[in-house]
Amino acid sequence: MQENHFERNGYRLTDRRDAFDLVRAHQLLSASYWSPGIPQATVAKAAANAWTFCLLSPDGQFVGMARFITDKATFAYLADVIIDPAHRGHGLGQWLVRCLHSLPEIKACRRLMLMTADAQPLYAKIGY
């Protein structure tokens, strides 16, 4: 399977499975409002069973992620979009989602879904 990747200011967004850092993903997600206390095994299973994208910093550290639960043809649910607090405020979240929406498999979907309690303005700019 061919890797999907994007680069911006030294940051790299990739769907390479070996880029996924389970420990760091668990730390980020368990500190979020939507999955406090989520077990590490659940994060691992969710990432393995979705189209998971990893955001890597210029020095190669895992600093964010997003997942699509999708059939890559008709439906896609965007989940777990998260950026390390130390890397927020630079437009990385919006860039990440725009990159994902440029993928042919996502563009072909008739239905895109997202749930958020606090980021409506961000996602409205992207078309949600």
Tab-separated table of C-alpha atoms in Angstrom:
chain	number	residue	atom	x	y	z
A	1	MET	CA	0.000	0.000	0.000
A	2	GLN	CA	1.353	3.396	-0.980
A	3	GLU	CA	1.977	5.887	1.796
A	4	ASN	CA	-0.040	9.094	1.835
A	5	HIS	CA	1.983	11.986	3.188
A	6	PHE	CA	2.046	15.763	3.240
A	7	GLU	CA	4.707	18.211	4.423
A	8	ARG	CA	4.570	21.764	5.733
A	9	ASN	CA	7.268	23.782	7.540
A	10	GLY	CA	9.094	20.597	8.480
A	11	TYR	CA	5.966	18.868	9.805
A	12	ARG	CA	4.972	15.605	8.137
A	13	LEU	CA	1.517	14.051	8.003
A	14	THR	CA	1.591	10.356	7.133
A	15	ASP	CA	-0.545	7.232	7.239
A	16	ARG	CA	2.496	4.962	7.684
A	17	ARG	CA	1.610	2.482	10.427
A	18	ASP	CA	5.141	2.554	11.843
A	19	ALA	CA	4.819	6.312	12.490
A	20	PHE	CA	2.070	5.719	15.065
A	21	ASP	CA	3.292	6.217	18.649
A	22	LEU	CA	0.785	4.406	20.852
A	23	VAL	CA	2.138	5.784	24.122
A	24	ARG	CA	2.022	9.404	22.925
A	25	ALA	CA	-1.368	8.972	21.211
A	26	HIS	CA	-2.759	7.547	24.434
A	27	GLN	CA	-1.356	10.474	26.446
A	28	LEU	CA	-2.938	13.013	24.101
A	29	LEU	CA	-6.305	11.290	23.821
A	30	SER	CA	-6.667	10.469	27.520
A	31	ALA	CA	-6.170	14.187	28.252
A	32	SER	CA	-8.891	15.230	25.765
A	33	TYR	CA	-12.479	16.030	26.752
A	34	TRP	CA	-13.889	13.292	24.493
A	35	SER	CA	-11.883	10.352	25.797
A	36	PRO	CA	-10.656	10.977	29.342
A	37	GLY	CA	-9.199	7.852	30.871
A	38	ILE	CA	-9.441	5.838	27.649
A	39	PRO	CA	-7.508	2.571	28.011
A	40	GLN	CA	-4.326	2.298	25.965
A	41	ALA	CA	-5.578	-0.982	24.479
A	42	THR	CA	-8.656	0.849	23.150
A	43	VAL	CA	-6.483	3.511	21.496
A	44	ALA	CA	-4.400	0.761	19.895
A	45	LYS	CA	-7.445	-1.107	18.598
A	46	ALA	CA	-9.102	2.066	17.301
A	47	ALA	CA	-5.957	3.153	15.452
A	48	ALA	CA	-5.429	-0.298	13.965
A	49	ASN	CA	-9.000	-0.520	12.674
A	50	ALA	CA	-9.190	2.953	11.139
A	51	TRP	CA	-7.301	4.928	8.521
A	52	THR	CA	-4.968	6.643	10.970
A	53	PHE	CA	-2.791	9.641	10.150
A	54	CYS	CA	0.138	10.735	12.293
A	55	LEU	CA	1.519	14.253	12.553
A	56	LEU	CA	5.277	14.315	13.066
A	57	SER	CA	7.243	17.371	14.149
A	58	PRO	CA	10.327	18.565	12.243
A	59	ASP	CA	12.461	16.410	14.571
A	60	GLY	CA	10.285	13.344	13.913
A	61	GLN	CA	8.308	13.304	17.167
A	62	PHE	CA	4.642	12.224	17.172
A	63	VAL	CA	2.696	15.427	17.908
A	64	GLY	CA	-0.787	14.745	16.629
A	65	MET	CA	-3.167	12.491	14.815
A	66	ALA	CA	-6.521	12.015	13.146
A	67	ARG	CA	-8.474	8.933	12.111
A	68	PHE	CA	-11.076	8.188	9.476
A	69	ILE	CA	-13.519	5.368	10.047
A	70	THR	CA	-14.375	4.792	6.404
A	71	ASP	CA	-15.103	2.421	3.568
A	72	LYS	CA	-13.062	4.814	1.345
A	73	ALA	CA	-15.942	4.924	-1.129
A	74	THR	CA	-19.184	6.291	0.335
A	75	PHE	CA	-18.793	7.246	4.004
A	76	ALA	CA	-16.103	8.675	6.286
A	77	TYR	CA	-16.255	9.667	9.949
A	78	LEU	CA	-13.428	11.942	11.067
A	79	ALA	CA	-12.354	11.196	14.637
A	80	ASP	CA	-9.631	11.913	17.168
A	81	VAL	CA	-8.195	15.018	15.538
A	82	ILE	CA	-5.697	16.141	18.153
A	83	ILE	CA	-2.527	18.226	18.238
A	84	ASP	CA	-0.037	18.289	21.117
A	85	PRO	CA	-0.661	21.522	23.093
A	86	ALA	CA	2.983	22.557	22.558
A	87	HIS	CA	2.373	22.598	18.783
A	88	ARG	CA	-1.031	24.315	18.712
A	89	GLY	CA	-1.605	27.827	17.437
A	90	HIS	CA	0.254	27.325	14.140
A	91	GLY	CA	-2.673	26.192	11.985
A	92	LEU	CA	-1.629	22.547	12.077
A	93	GLY	CA	-5.102	21.222	12.882
A	94	GLN	CA	-6.723	23.030	9.990
A	95	TRP	CA	-3.859	22.029	7.660
A	96	LEU	CA	-4.161	18.398	8.778
A	97	VAL	CA	-7.901	18.250	8.054
A	98	ARG	CA	-7.507	20.038	4.709
A	99	CYS	CA	-4.833	17.504	3.705
A	100	LEU	CA	-7.088	14.613	4.635
A	101	HIS	CA	-9.950	16.094	2.647
A	102	SER	CA	-7.734	16.299	-0.432
A	103	LEU	CA	-7.371	12.506	-0.550
A	104	PRO	CA	-9.235	10.975	-3.511
A	105	GLU	CA	-10.849	8.319	-1.304
A	106	ILE	CA	-12.316	10.992	0.974
A	107	LYS	CA	-13.311	13.339	-1.856
A	108	ALA	CA	-15.295	10.454	-3.387
A	109	CYS	CA	-17.353	9.869	-0.236
A	110	ARG	CA	-20.967	11.006	-0.366
A	111	ARG	CA	-21.178	11.413	3.413
A	112	LEU	CA	-18.618	12.900	5.795
A	113	MET	CA	-19.317	13.002	9.503
A	114	LEU	CA	-17.688	14.745	12.439
A	115	MET	CA	-18.675	15.356	16.036
A	116	THR	CA	-17.138	18.157	18.082
A	117	ALA	CA	-18.182	20.060	21.164
A	118	ASP	CA	-15.695	22.905	20.874
A	119	ALA	CA	-14.197	23.297	17.399
A	120	GLN	CA	-17.173	24.248	15.240
A	121	PRO	CA	-15.508	27.464	13.946
A	122	LEU	CA	-12.423	25.535	12.833
A	123	TYR	CA	-14.404	22.875	11.006
A	124	ALA	CA	-16.834	25.401	9.484
A	125	LYS	CA	-13.867	26.913	7.625
A	126	ILE	CA	-13.234	23.488	6.092
A	127	GLY	CA	-16.822	22.889	5.001
A	128	TYR	CA	-18.438	21.020	7.885
